[in-house]
Amino acid sequence: MLPENTHQYSIHYGTDRCLELDLPVEQVTGHFTGPARLADVTATLESALDDPVEFPKLEESVIPGDQVVVVVDARTPHLPELTAAVIERLVRAGIDADGITVVPSSKTMADSGDVAESTEDARYQNIKHDPGSEAACRYLASTSTGERIYLSSHVIDADVVISIGLTAFDPLLGYCGTNSVFYPWLSNVEAIQRIRGAGHRELGPDDERPLRQTVDEIGWLLGTQFTVQAVAGAGGGISQLLAGGTEPVFRRLKRYQTESWKLSQPERSETVVVAVDSALGDSPGQAWSRLAAAVDVARRLVCRDGRIVVLTDLSEEPPAEIAALARFDQPIDVVSALKRENAAVDLGDTSRLVDALDWARVYLLSQLGSDLVEDLFFIPLEHEDEVRRLLSSEDEILIVGSAQHAFGEVLD
């Protein structure tokens, strides 16, 4: 039996791990868990496709002979099932499978494999876009600000363009989702370089973002109108799923994302514990992107020189731009140095980690070697018992589950 005024907190992290903590109730300022994942994604998806938001059914939006391109965000949970269901509807409407092209979009440009692996008819093309190839892009149009937009020729040549993706908080866009699947990742190297380091450290997701306005204008220029969008659930998977018109779906899911994943606190906490989910089939670097997102949430919520405790089952070696931390005496030196070395490198995740390391002491529970963790300026935790001992002090503690999906703020 627990002592009086003590509660057992279950913190899920990694693929299937759970840390049990017995803590005094008055010591814990909050335990945020996020929305539960859907029990039956397939049934929810079929319902969404049968009753799309402010748009006709997909089967009524195409005609036989159309060339259809389905652009998918490679980070989307249950992506093979979502893509297969869309392709099935298209084939049912009379679209030849060889007239369907699937184009994955990801900032890592990693091979996402066969994203529609569960579809029965796999004659469709699965094209990996190469932003470094001049032949891969064509001129679409100029934006209202005069920016010339080049996109994948497969997307520009299509009769119908459909997006499948994840609506979530994003440091560059405020919210990613719908039209952000097209740009800049399906453009050229110059477009990608323009947004490097364009994150806004202290802006909230609802603040004005010029890049978000640009991607929505590009979606309008393309004429894309139908989308399938998911919002992540706690512990992995999907908590909400909609299909239909691009603008109304995005509007509804932005509101849902904010209601479900935005964490507002009256003041900063001395210690913030963030749990990070793992996902099977990650592209290289995605695990570190989730870690960076979770650490950034903690930075926004922890006191200066406080403690950030990160719970992961991370075993993947860091990408080169994060591994570069080991070359420097202070983490704050790495970003400017790497920009000088390679203007094209994506330093978004590195910058978020550096900001947190400069703000607080960051402890990391992972499957990585302690020497590597220390080289990256984290304080290694090798076992859950070390976490329990660390949290046995009298510091106020805030717990954030599935923190990579959240946005944290301290109210004025």
mmCIF file of C-alpha atoms in Angstrom:
data_model
loop_
_atom_site.group_PDB
_atom_site.id
_atom_site.type_symbol
_atom_site.label_atom_id
_atom_site.label_comp_id
_atom_site.label_asym_id
_atom_site.label_seq_id
_atom_site.Cartn_x
_atom_site.Cartn_y
_atom_site.Cartn_z
ATOM 1 C CA MET A 1 0.000 0.000 0.000
ATOM 2 C CA LEU A 2 1.261 3.459 -0.908
ATOM 3 C CA PRO A 3 1.927 6.011 1.842
ATOM 4 C CA GLU A 4 -0.763 8.629 2.372
ATOM 5 C CA ASN A 5 -0.790 11.453 -0.212
ATOM 6 C CA THR A 6 1.380 9.371 -2.562
ATOM 7 C CA HIS A 7 0.260 8.374 -6.036
ATOM 8 C CA GLN A 8 1.677 5.874 -8.522
ATOM 9 C CA TYR A 9 2.271 7.471 -11.904
ATOM 10 C CA SER A 10 2.583 5.206 -14.950
ATOM 11 C CA ILE A 11 4.720 6.794 -17.669
ATOM 12 C CA HIS A 12 4.709 4.954 -20.990
ATOM 13 C CA TYR A 13 7.653 5.476 -23.309
ATOM 14 C CA GLY A 14 9.504 3.792 -26.146
ATOM 15 C CA THR A 15 7.729 0.976 -27.947
ATOM 16 C CA ASP A 16 6.169 -0.815 -24.989
ATOM 17 C CA ARG A 17 7.956 0.351 -21.830
ATOM 18 C CA CYS A 18 6.396 1.798 -18.706
ATOM 19 C CA LEU A 19 8.061 3.520 -15.763
ATOM 20 C CA GLU A 20 6.129 3.343 -12.482
ATOM 21 C CA LEU A 21 6.844 6.234 -10.137
ATOM 22 C CA ASP A 22 5.531 6.630 -6.591
ATOM 23 C CA LEU A 23 5.515 10.359 -5.885
ATOM 24 C CA PRO A 24 3.879 12.681 -3.354
ATOM 25 C CA VAL A 25 0.810 14.228 -4.941
ATOM 26 C CA GLU A 26 1.816 17.767 -3.939
ATOM 27 C CA GLN A 27 5.168 17.334 -5.704
ATOM 28 C CA VAL A 28 3.621 16.693 -9.148
ATOM 29 C CA THR A 29 2.393 19.844 -10.873
ATOM 30 C CA GLY A 30 0.741 17.883 -13.678
ATOM 31 C CA HIS A 31 0.645 14.608 -15.618
ATOM 32 C CA PHE A 32 -0.223 15.193 -19.274
ATOM 33 C CA THR A 33 -0.955 12.137 -21.428
ATOM 34 C CA GLY A 34 -2.591 13.328 -24.661
ATOM 35 C CA PRO A 35 -5.573 11.775 -26.499
ATOM 36 C CA ALA A 36 -6.045 8.002 -26.674
ATOM 37 C CA ARG A 37 -5.382 6.317 -29.996
ATOM 38 C CA LEU A 38 -8.213 4.927 -32.103
ATOM 39 C CA ALA A 39 -9.144 1.325 -31.418
ATOM 40 C CA ASP A 40 -10.065 0.634 -35.068
ATOM 41 C CA VAL A 41 -8.262 2.818 -37.598
ATOM 42 C CA THR A 42 -9.650 0.905 -40.575
ATOM 43 C CA ALA A 43 -13.283 1.414 -39.561
ATOM 44 C CA THR A 44 -12.688 5.122 -38.827
ATOM 45 C CA LEU A 45 -10.956 5.590 -42.176
ATOM 46 C CA GLU A 46 -13.770 3.910 -44.118
ATOM 47 C CA SER A 47 -16.293 6.110 -42.317
ATOM 48 C CA ALA A 48 -14.244 9.221 -43.122
ATOM 49 C CA LEU A 49 -14.039 8.283 -46.808
ATOM 50 C CA ASP A 50 -17.768 7.513 -46.907
ATOM 51 C CA ASP A 51 -18.634 10.903 -45.392
ATOM 52 C CA PRO A 52 -15.900 13.398 -46.340
ATOM 53 C CA VAL A 53 -15.795 16.904 -44.868
ATOM 54 C CA GLU A 54 -17.290 19.529 -47.187
ATOM 55 C CA PHE A 55 -16.350 17.616 -50.347
ATOM 56 C CA PRO A 56 -17.811 14.865 -52.556
ATOM 57 C CA LYS A 57 -16.707 11.288 -52.075
ATOM 58 C CA LEU A 58 -13.348 10.498 -53.654
ATOM 59 C CA GLU A 59 -15.039 8.087 -56.088
ATOM 60 C CA GLU A 60 -17.187 10.992 -57.325
ATOM 61 C CA SER A 61 -14.211 13.348 -57.722
ATOM 62 C CA VAL A 62 -12.327 11.429 -60.421
ATOM 63 C CA ILE A 63 -13.153 10.001 -63.833
ATOM 64 C CA PRO A 64 -11.679 6.980 -65.641
ATOM 65 C CA GLY A 65 -8.470 7.928 -67.414
ATOM 66 C CA ASP A 66 -7.373 10.493 -64.835
ATOM 67 C CA GLN A 67 -3.725 10.435 -63.861
ATOM 68 C CA VAL A 68 -3.760 10.565 -60.063
ATOM 69 C CA VAL A 69 -0.838 11.380 -57.788
ATOM 70 C CA VAL A 70 -1.104 10.590 -54.080
ATOM 71 C CA VAL A 71 1.490 12.561 -52.072
ATOM 72 C CA VAL A 72 2.081 11.094 -48.625
ATOM 73 C CA ASP A 73 3.888 12.373 -45.541
ATOM 74 C CA ALA A 74 6.273 9.535 -44.679
ATOM 75 C CA ARG A 75 5.879 10.233 -40.915
ATOM 76 C CA THR A 76 2.143 9.484 -40.867
ATOM 77 C CA PRO A 77 1.056 6.634 -38.547
ATOM 78 C CA HIS A 78 -0.665 3.721 -40.301
ATOM 79 C CA LEU A 79 0.464 5.126 -43.652
ATOM 80 C CA PRO A 80 0.244 1.810 -45.576
ATOM 81 C CA GLU A 81 -3.386 1.321 -44.511
ATOM 82 C CA LEU A 82 -4.355 4.910 -45.319
ATOM 83 C CA THR A 83 -2.714 4.809 -48.728
ATOM 84 C CA ALA A 84 -4.157 1.405 -49.613
ATOM 85 C CA ALA A 85 -7.679 2.552 -48.755
ATOM 86 C CA VAL A 86 -7.368 5.630 -50.978
ATOM 87 C CA ILE A 87 -6.004 3.566 -53.873
ATOM 88 C CA GLU A 88 -8.812 1.051 -53.461
ATOM 89 C CA ARG A 89 -11.394 3.852 -53.756
ATOM 90 C CA LEU A 90 -9.664 5.191 -56.865
ATOM 91 C CA VAL A 91 -9.571 1.786 -58.547
ATOM 92 C CA ARG A 92 -13.209 1.262 -57.623
ATOM 93 C CA ALA A 93 -14.003 4.527 -59.408
ATOM 94 C CA GLY A 94 -12.417 3.255 -62.610
ATOM 95 C CA ILE A 95 -8.892 4.630 -62.291
ATOM 96 C CA ASP A 96 -6.362 2.189 -63.702
ATOM 97 C CA ALA A 97 -3.782 1.199 -61.128
ATOM 98 C CA ASP A 98 -1.014 2.082 -63.586
ATOM 99 C CA GLY A 99 -2.463 5.598 -63.644
ATOM 100 C CA ILE A 100 -1.828 6.033 -59.917
ATOM 101 C CA THR A 101 1.481 7.361 -58.627
ATOM 102 C CA VAL A 102 2.440 7.503 -54.936
ATOM 103 C CA VAL A 103 5.075 10.106 -54.024
ATOM 104 C CA PRO A 104 6.439 10.055 -50.444
ATOM 105 C CA SER A 105 7.431 13.397 -48.924
ATOM 106 C CA SER A 106 9.885 13.668 -46.060
ATOM 107 C CA LYS A 107 12.548 16.123 -44.962
ATOM 108 C CA THR A 108 14.983 13.197 -44.649
ATOM 109 C CA MET A 109 14.197 12.109 -48.234
ATOM 110 C CA ALA A 110 14.699 8.584 -46.926
ATOM 111 C CA ASP A 111 13.286 5.659 -48.839
ATOM 112 C CA SER A 112 9.907 4.999 -47.261
ATOM 113 C CA GLY A 113 9.483 1.694 -49.039
ATOM 114 C CA ASP A 114 6.139 0.557 -50.386
ATOM 115 C CA VAL A 115 3.783 2.795 -48.451
ATOM 116 C CA ALA A 116 0.729 0.997 -49.809
ATOM 117 C CA GLU A 117 2.048 -2.466 -49.156
ATOM 118 C CA SER A 118 -1.362 -3.812 -48.122
ATOM 119 C CA THR A 119 -3.201 -2.880 -51.316
ATOM 120 C CA GLU A 120 -4.199 -5.850 -53.449
ATOM 121 C CA ASP A 121 -3.284 -4.157 -56.750
ATOM 122 C CA ALA A 122 0.307 -2.958 -56.572
ATOM 123 C CA ARG A 123 0.766 -1.935 -60.224
ATOM 124 C CA TYR A 124 0.856 1.743 -59.267
ATOM 125 C CA GLN A 125 4.139 3.627 -59.356
ATOM 126 C CA ASN A 126 5.972 4.533 -56.152
ATOM 127 C CA ILE A 127 8.278 7.458 -56.923
ATOM 128 C CA LYS A 128 10.976 8.857 -54.663
ATOM 129 C CA HIS A 129 11.553 12.541 -55.397
ATOM 130 C CA ASP A 130 15.149 13.729 -55.782
ATOM 131 C CA PRO A 131 15.387 17.482 -55.056
ATOM 132 C CA GLY A 132 18.950 17.487 -56.398
ATOM 133 C CA SER A 133 17.878 16.414 -59.891
ATOM 134 C CA GLU A 134 17.013 19.232 -62.286
ATOM 135 C CA ALA A 135 14.916 16.795 -64.326
ATOM 136 C CA ALA A 136 12.772 15.922 -61.283
ATOM 137 C CA CYS A 137 11.192 19.403 -61.006
ATOM 138 C CA ARG A 138 9.204 21.712 -63.226
ATOM 139 C CA TYR A 139 8.088 25.294 -62.869
ATOM 140 C CA LEU A 140 4.594 25.583 -61.393
ATOM 141 C CA ALA A 141 4.005 29.329 -60.975
ATOM 142 C CA SER A 142 5.118 32.372 -59.010
ATOM 143 C CA THR A 143 3.559 33.142 -55.650
ATOM 144 C CA SER A 144 1.955 36.454 -54.753
ATOM 145 C CA THR A 145 5.318 37.507 -53.274
ATOM 146 C CA GLY A 146 7.124 36.728 -56.532
ATOM 147 C CA GLU A 147 8.778 33.466 -55.456
ATOM 148 C CA ARG A 148 9.181 31.058 -58.380
ATOM 149 C CA ILE A 149 7.926 27.612 -57.351
ATOM 150 C CA TYR A 150 9.343 24.398 -58.768
ATOM 151 C CA LEU A 151 7.742 21.070 -57.847
ATOM 152 C CA SER A 152 7.970 17.394 -58.719
ATOM 153 C CA SER A 153 7.014 16.953 -62.365
ATOM 154 C CA HIS A 154 4.844 13.984 -61.378
ATOM 155 C CA VAL A 155 2.741 16.264 -59.176
ATOM 156 C CA ILE A 156 2.483 19.056 -61.761
ATOM 157 C CA ASP A 157 1.509 16.658 -64.573
ATOM 158 C CA ALA A 158 -1.264 14.946 -62.586
ATOM 159 C CA ASP A 159 -4.955 15.454 -63.321
ATOM 160 C CA VAL A 160 -5.796 14.894 -59.659
ATOM 161 C CA VAL A 161 -3.504 15.412 -56.634
ATOM 162 C CA ILE A 162 -4.426 13.939 -53.245
ATOM 163 C CA SER A 163 -2.516 14.458 -49.991
ATOM 164 C CA ILE A 164 -2.214 12.043 -47.062
ATOM 165 C CA GLY A 165 -0.474 13.274 -43.967
ATOM 166 C CA LEU A 166 -0.169 14.210 -40.336
ATOM 167 C CA THR A 167 -1.585 17.420 -38.868
ATOM 168 C CA ALA A 168 0.742 18.379 -36.017
ATOM 169 C CA PHE A 169 2.650 21.228 -34.398
ATOM 170 C CA ASP A 170 5.655 22.283 -36.439
ATOM 171 C CA PRO A 171 8.467 24.729 -35.578
ATOM 172 C CA LEU A 172 8.554 26.199 -39.095
ATOM 173 C CA LEU A 173 4.893 26.182 -40.063
ATOM 174 C CA GLY A 174 3.076 26.442 -36.760
ATOM 175 C CA TYR A 175 1.064 23.446 -37.944
ATOM 176 C CA CYS A 176 2.118 20.985 -40.616
ATOM 177 C CA GLY A 177 -0.476 19.079 -42.611
ATOM 178 C CA THR A 178 -2.323 19.068 -45.955
ATOM 179 C CA ASN A 179 -0.416 21.345 -48.359
ATOM 180 C CA SER A 180 2.867 21.244 -46.413
ATOM 181 C CA VAL A 181 3.430 17.791 -47.890
ATOM 182 C CA PHE A 182 4.236 19.461 -51.243
ATOM 183 C CA TYR A 183 6.710 22.160 -50.315
ATOM 184 C CA PRO A 184 9.622 22.401 -49.914
ATOM 185 C CA TRP A 185 10.342 18.659 -49.788
ATOM 186 C CA LEU A 186 8.986 18.008 -53.318
ATOM 187 C CA SER A 187 10.778 21.056 -54.707
ATOM 188 C CA ASN A 188 14.449 21.634 -55.471
ATOM 189 C CA VAL A 189 17.541 22.032 -53.297
ATOM 190 C CA GLU A 190 17.309 25.828 -53.410
ATOM 191 C CA ALA A 191 13.810 25.785 -51.912
ATOM 192 C CA ILE A 192 14.914 23.455 -49.135
ATOM 193 C CA GLN A 193 17.957 25.603 -48.376
ATOM 194 C CA ARG A 194 15.767 28.708 -48.055
ATOM 195 C CA ILE A 195 13.901 27.285 -45.068
ATOM 196 C CA ARG A 196 16.968 25.927 -43.226
ATOM 197 C CA GLY A 197 17.135 27.502 -39.810
ATOM 198 C CA ALA A 198 13.887 29.391 -40.405
ATOM 199 C CA GLY A 199 12.315 28.121 -37.201
ATOM 200 C CA HIS A 200 10.867 30.596 -34.736
ATOM 201 C CA ARG A 201 11.972 29.688 -31.240
ATOM 202 C CA GLU A 202 9.414 31.624 -29.229
ATOM 203 C CA LEU A 203 6.445 31.792 -31.598
ATOM 204 C CA GLY A 204 3.364 29.759 -30.804
ATOM 205 C CA PRO A 205 1.676 27.524 -33.367
ATOM 206 C CA ASP A 206 -1.113 30.041 -34.047
ATOM 207 C CA ASP A 207 1.214 32.965 -34.712
ATOM 208 C CA GLU A 208 1.530 34.109 -38.311
ATOM 209 C CA ARG A 209 3.966 32.025 -40.351
ATOM 210 C CA PRO A 210 4.868 33.190 -43.884
ATOM 211 C CA LEU A 211 5.942 29.666 -44.880
ATOM 212 C CA ARG A 212 2.509 28.278 -43.977
ATOM 213 C CA GLN A 213 0.908 30.940 -46.160
ATOM 214 C CA THR A 214 3.245 29.970 -49.004
ATOM 215 C CA VAL A 215 2.472 26.249 -48.868
ATOM 216 C CA ASP A 216 -1.260 26.939 -48.829
ATOM 217 C CA GLU A 217 -0.895 29.189 -51.866
ATOM 218 C CA ILE A 218 1.028 26.405 -53.600
ATOM 219 C CA GLY A 219 -1.786 23.982 -52.826
ATOM 220 C CA TRP A 220 -4.218 26.434 -54.419
ATOM 221 C CA LEU A 221 -1.975 26.822 -57.481
ATOM 222 C CA LEU A 222 -1.841 23.036 -57.831
ATOM 223 C CA GLY A 223 -5.605 22.762 -57.566
ATOM 224 C CA THR A 224 -5.404 20.012 -54.965
ATOM 225 C CA GLN A 225 -8.665 19.720 -53.039
ATOM 226 C CA PHE A 226 -8.939 16.285 -51.376
ATOM 227 C CA THR A 227 -6.928 15.144 -48.372
ATOM 228 C CA VAL A 228 -6.744 12.425 -45.728
ATOM 229 C CA GLN A 229 -5.274 13.713 -42.454
ATOM 230 C CA ALA A 230 -4.449 12.114 -39.112
ATOM 231 C CA VAL A 231 -3.612 13.457 -35.659
ATOM 232 C CA ALA A 232 -1.291 11.375 -33.489
ATOM 233 C CA GLY A 233 -2.492 9.509 -30.420
ATOM 234 C CA ALA A 234 -0.782 8.900 -27.089
ATOM 235 C CA GLY A 235 1.543 5.925 -27.192
ATOM 236 C CA GLY A 236 1.627 5.854 -30.979
ATOM 237 C CA GLY A 237 -1.052 5.466 -33.611
ATOM 238 C CA ILE A 238 -3.831 7.879 -34.533
ATOM 239 C CA SER A 239 -6.330 9.671 -32.302
ATOM 240 C CA GLN A 240 -8.337 11.465 -34.995
ATOM 241 C CA LEU A 241 -8.769 10.950 -38.723
ATOM 242 C CA LEU A 242 -10.641 13.006 -41.332
ATOM 243 C CA ALA A 243 -10.967 13.016 -45.116
ATOM 244 C CA GLY A 244 -12.436 15.633 -47.425
ATOM 245 C CA GLY A 245 -11.802 19.196 -48.540
ATOM 246 C CA THR A 246 -8.272 20.376 -47.839
ATOM 247 C CA GLU A 247 -9.130 23.640 -46.084
ATOM 248 C CA PRO A 248 -12.022 22.461 -43.861
ATOM 249 C CA VAL A 249 -10.173 19.280 -42.829
ATOM 250 C CA PHE A 250 -7.089 21.285 -41.882
ATOM 251 C CA ARG A 251 -9.167 23.839 -39.976
ATOM 252 C CA ARG A 252 -10.922 21.152 -37.923
ATOM 253 C CA LEU A 253 -7.782 19.166 -37.173
ATOM 254 C CA LYS A 254 -5.785 22.248 -36.161
ATOM 255 C CA ARG A 255 -8.469 22.924 -33.580
ATOM 256 C CA TYR A 256 -8.427 19.288 -32.441
ATOM 257 C CA GLN A 257 -4.619 19.270 -32.263
ATOM 258 C CA THR A 258 -4.634 22.363 -30.072
ATOM 259 C CA GLU A 259 -7.371 21.049 -27.769
ATOM 260 C CA SER A 260 -5.670 17.656 -27.450
ATOM 261 C CA TRP A 261 -1.928 18.355 -27.458
ATOM 262 C CA LYS A 262 -1.374 21.910 -26.220
ATOM 263 C CA LEU A 263 -0.202 22.074 -22.601
ATOM 264 C CA SER A 264 -0.501 25.391 -20.743
ATOM 265 C CA GLN A 265 1.009 25.792 -17.286
ATOM 266 C CA PRO A 266 0.736 28.736 -14.853
ATOM 267 C CA GLU A 267 4.467 28.674 -14.139
ATOM 268 C CA ARG A 268 7.657 26.778 -14.912
ATOM 269 C CA SER A 269 8.536 23.570 -13.042
ATOM 270 C CA GLU A 270 11.867 22.687 -11.471
ATOM 271 C CA THR A 271 11.877 19.290 -13.189
ATOM 272 C CA VAL A 272 10.092 18.247 -16.378
ATOM 273 C CA VAL A 273 9.896 14.569 -17.323
ATOM 274 C CA VAL A 274 9.147 13.954 -21.008
ATOM 275 C CA ALA A 275 8.371 10.511 -22.417
ATOM 276 C CA VAL A 276 9.055 9.791 -26.084
ATOM 277 C CA ASP A 277 7.193 7.136 -28.062
ATOM 278 C CA SER A 278 8.930 4.931 -30.602
ATOM 279 C CA ALA A 279 7.520 3.849 -33.947
ATOM 280 C CA LEU A 280 8.279 0.763 -35.998
ATOM 281 C CA GLY A 281 9.635 1.317 -39.497
ATOM 282 C CA ASP A 282 11.121 4.754 -38.887
ATOM 283 C CA SER A 283 13.150 6.412 -41.596
ATOM 284 C CA PRO A 284 16.704 7.275 -40.486
ATOM 285 C CA GLY A 285 16.770 10.263 -38.158
ATOM 286 C CA GLN A 286 13.089 10.216 -37.211
ATOM 287 C CA ALA A 287 13.801 8.902 -33.705
ATOM 288 C CA TRP A 288 16.134 11.838 -33.073
ATOM 289 C CA SER A 289 13.579 14.262 -34.486
ATOM 290 C CA ARG A 290 11.055 12.982 -31.935
ATOM 291 C CA LEU A 291 13.641 13.365 -29.176
ATOM 292 C CA ALA A 292 14.361 16.953 -30.241
ATOM 293 C CA ALA A 293 10.658 17.814 -30.322
ATOM 294 C CA ALA A 294 10.108 16.387 -26.825
ATOM 295 C CA VAL A 295 13.141 18.176 -25.396
ATOM 296 C CA ASP A 296 11.902 21.449 -26.890
ATOM 297 C CA VAL A 297 8.562 20.992 -25.114
ATOM 298 C CA ALA A 298 10.416 20.512 -21.834
ATOM 299 C CA ARG A 299 12.578 23.603 -22.423
ATOM 300 C CA ARG A 300 9.465 25.737 -22.716
ATOM 301 C CA LEU A 301 8.159 24.432 -19.378
ATOM 302 C CA VAL A 302 11.208 24.011 -17.123
ATOM 303 C CA CYS A 303 12.926 26.605 -14.928
ATOM 304 C CA ARG A 304 16.251 28.063 -15.956
ATOM 305 C CA ASP A 305 18.994 25.608 -14.831
ATOM 306 C CA GLY A 306 16.270 23.112 -13.944
ATOM 307 C CA ARG A 307 16.200 19.441 -14.919
ATOM 308 C CA ILE A 308 14.813 17.843 -18.065
ATOM 309 C CA VAL A 309 14.477 14.067 -17.823
ATOM 310 C CA VAL A 310 13.910 12.335 -21.168
ATOM 311 C CA LEU A 311 12.567 8.765 -21.228
ATOM 312 C CA THR A 312 13.291 6.863 -24.454
ATOM 313 C CA ASP A 313 14.375 3.451 -25.710
ATOM 314 C CA LEU A 314 16.536 5.181 -28.335
ATOM 315 C CA SER A 315 19.258 2.972 -29.826
ATOM 316 C CA GLU A 316 19.819 4.665 -33.203
ATOM 317 C CA GLU A 317 23.096 6.509 -33.685
ATOM 318 C CA PRO A 318 22.572 10.275 -34.068
ATOM 319 C CA PRO A 319 22.556 11.843 -37.536
ATOM 320 C CA ALA A 320 25.735 13.688 -38.505
ATOM 321 C CA GLU A 321 24.470 17.167 -37.622
ATOM 322 C CA ILE A 322 23.627 16.057 -34.051
ATOM 323 C CA ALA A 323 26.715 13.858 -33.690
ATOM 324 C CA ALA A 324 28.716 17.018 -34.460
ATOM 325 C CA LEU A 325 27.979 18.220 -30.906
ATOM 326 C CA ALA A 326 30.815 15.955 -29.766
ATOM 327 C CA ARG A 327 33.328 18.107 -31.680
ATOM 328 C CA PHE A 328 32.708 21.229 -29.610
ATOM 329 C CA ASP A 329 33.499 22.402 -26.102
ATOM 330 C CA GLN A 330 30.072 24.000 -25.695
ATOM 331 C CA PRO A 331 26.831 22.979 -27.422
ATOM 332 C CA ILE A 332 25.956 26.599 -28.185
ATOM 333 C CA ASP A 333 28.897 26.739 -30.650
ATOM 334 C CA VAL A 334 27.684 23.966 -32.945
ATOM 335 C CA VAL A 335 24.890 25.590 -34.949
ATOM 336 C CA SER A 336 26.810 28.594 -36.297
ATOM 337 C CA ALA A 337 29.819 26.390 -37.062
ATOM 338 C CA LEU A 338 27.773 23.859 -39.007
ATOM 339 C CA LYS A 339 26.052 26.613 -40.990
ATOM 340 C CA ARG A 340 29.472 27.840 -42.092
ATOM 341 C CA GLU A 341 30.514 24.308 -43.075
ATOM 342 C CA ASN A 342 27.357 23.414 -45.002
ATOM 343 C CA ALA A 343 24.596 25.910 -45.692
ATOM 344 C CA ALA A 344 22.283 23.111 -46.890
ATOM 345 C CA VAL A 345 22.314 21.024 -43.714
ATOM 346 C CA ASP A 346 19.041 20.860 -41.763
ATOM 347 C CA LEU A 347 19.819 22.144 -38.282
ATOM 348 C CA GLY A 348 16.255 22.302 -36.934
ATOM 349 C CA ASP A 349 16.587 19.334 -34.585
ATOM 350 C CA THR A 350 20.130 20.270 -33.586
ATOM 351 C CA SER A 351 19.054 23.822 -32.762
ATOM 352 C CA ARG A 352 16.234 22.612 -30.523
ATOM 353 C CA LEU A 353 18.587 20.303 -28.642
ATOM 354 C CA VAL A 354 21.200 23.040 -28.267
ATOM 355 C CA ASP A 355 18.607 25.500 -26.930
ATOM 356 C CA ALA A 356 17.532 22.985 -24.286
ATOM 357 C CA LEU A 357 21.087 22.058 -23.307
ATOM 358 C CA ASP A 358 21.884 25.751 -22.885
ATOM 359 C CA TRP A 359 18.770 26.308 -20.750
ATOM 360 C CA ALA A 360 18.729 23.308 -18.391
ATOM 361 C CA ARG A 361 20.430 20.075 -17.375
ATOM 362 C CA VAL A 362 19.168 17.346 -19.695
ATOM 363 C CA TYR A 363 19.158 13.718 -18.527
ATOM 364 C CA LEU A 364 18.637 10.949 -21.106
ATOM 365 C CA LEU A 365 17.420 7.413 -20.515
ATOM 366 C CA SER A 366 18.188 5.403 -23.652
ATOM 367 C CA GLN A 367 19.915 2.307 -24.990
ATOM 368 C CA LEU A 368 22.879 4.330 -26.205
ATOM 369 C CA GLY A 369 26.301 4.059 -24.635
ATOM 370 C CA SER A 370 27.020 6.452 -21.779
ATOM 371 C CA ASP A 371 30.147 7.820 -23.464
ATOM 372 C CA LEU A 372 28.171 8.825 -26.566
ATOM 373 C CA VAL A 373 25.425 10.415 -24.468
ATOM 374 C CA GLU A 374 27.975 12.447 -22.496
ATOM 375 C CA ASP A 375 29.761 13.511 -25.696
ATOM 376 C CA LEU A 376 26.451 15.029 -26.802
ATOM 377 C CA PHE A 377 26.237 17.004 -23.502
ATOM 378 C CA PHE A 378 23.387 14.925 -22.056
ATOM 379 C CA ILE A 379 23.635 13.312 -18.628
ATOM 380 C CA PRO A 380 23.186 9.554 -19.171
ATOM 381 C CA LEU A 381 20.682 7.442 -17.259
ATOM 382 C CA GLU A 382 21.232 3.733 -17.827
ATOM 383 C CA HIS A 383 18.344 2.220 -15.840
ATOM 384 C CA GLU A 384 14.884 3.165 -14.632
ATOM 385 C CA ASP A 385 16.122 2.925 -11.034
ATOM 386 C CA GLU A 386 18.442 5.844 -11.766
ATOM 387 C CA VAL A 387 15.415 7.848 -12.885
ATOM 388 C CA ARG A 388 13.596 7.010 -9.656
ATOM 389 C CA ARG A 389 16.586 8.096 -7.557
ATOM 390 C CA LEU A 390 16.913 11.317 -9.545
ATOM 391 C CA LEU A 391 13.244 12.145 -8.962
ATOM 392 C CA SER A 392 13.317 11.338 -5.266
ATOM 393 C CA SER A 393 14.253 14.938 -4.427
ATOM 394 C CA GLU A 394 11.645 17.465 -3.362
ATOM 395 C CA ASP A 395 11.637 19.339 -6.682
ATOM 396 C CA GLU A 396 8.301 20.075 -8.307
ATOM 397 C CA ILE A 397 7.797 17.673 -11.210
ATOM 398 C CA LEU A 398 5.763 18.013 -14.399
ATOM 399 C CA ILE A 399 5.233 14.814 -16.432
ATOM 400 C CA VAL A 400 4.480 14.959 -20.163
ATOM 401 C CA GLY A 401 3.663 11.732 -22.003
ATOM 402 C CA SER A 402 4.158 11.308 -25.778
ATOM 403 C CA ALA A 403 5.839 14.684 -25.569
ATOM 404 C CA GLN A 404 7.018 14.758 -29.179
ATOM 405 C CA HIS A 405 3.430 15.551 -30.225
ATOM 406 C CA ALA A 406 2.820 18.310 -27.659
ATOM 407 C CA PHE A 407 3.325 22.046 -27.480
ATOM 408 C CA GLY A 408 4.080 23.546 -24.077
ATOM 409 C CA GLU A 409 3.627 27.104 -22.903
ATOM 410 C CA VAL A 410 3.791 29.015 -19.641
ATOM 411 C CA LEU A 411 0.957 31.496 -19.272
ATOM 412 C CA ASP A 412 1.872 35.103 -18.544
#
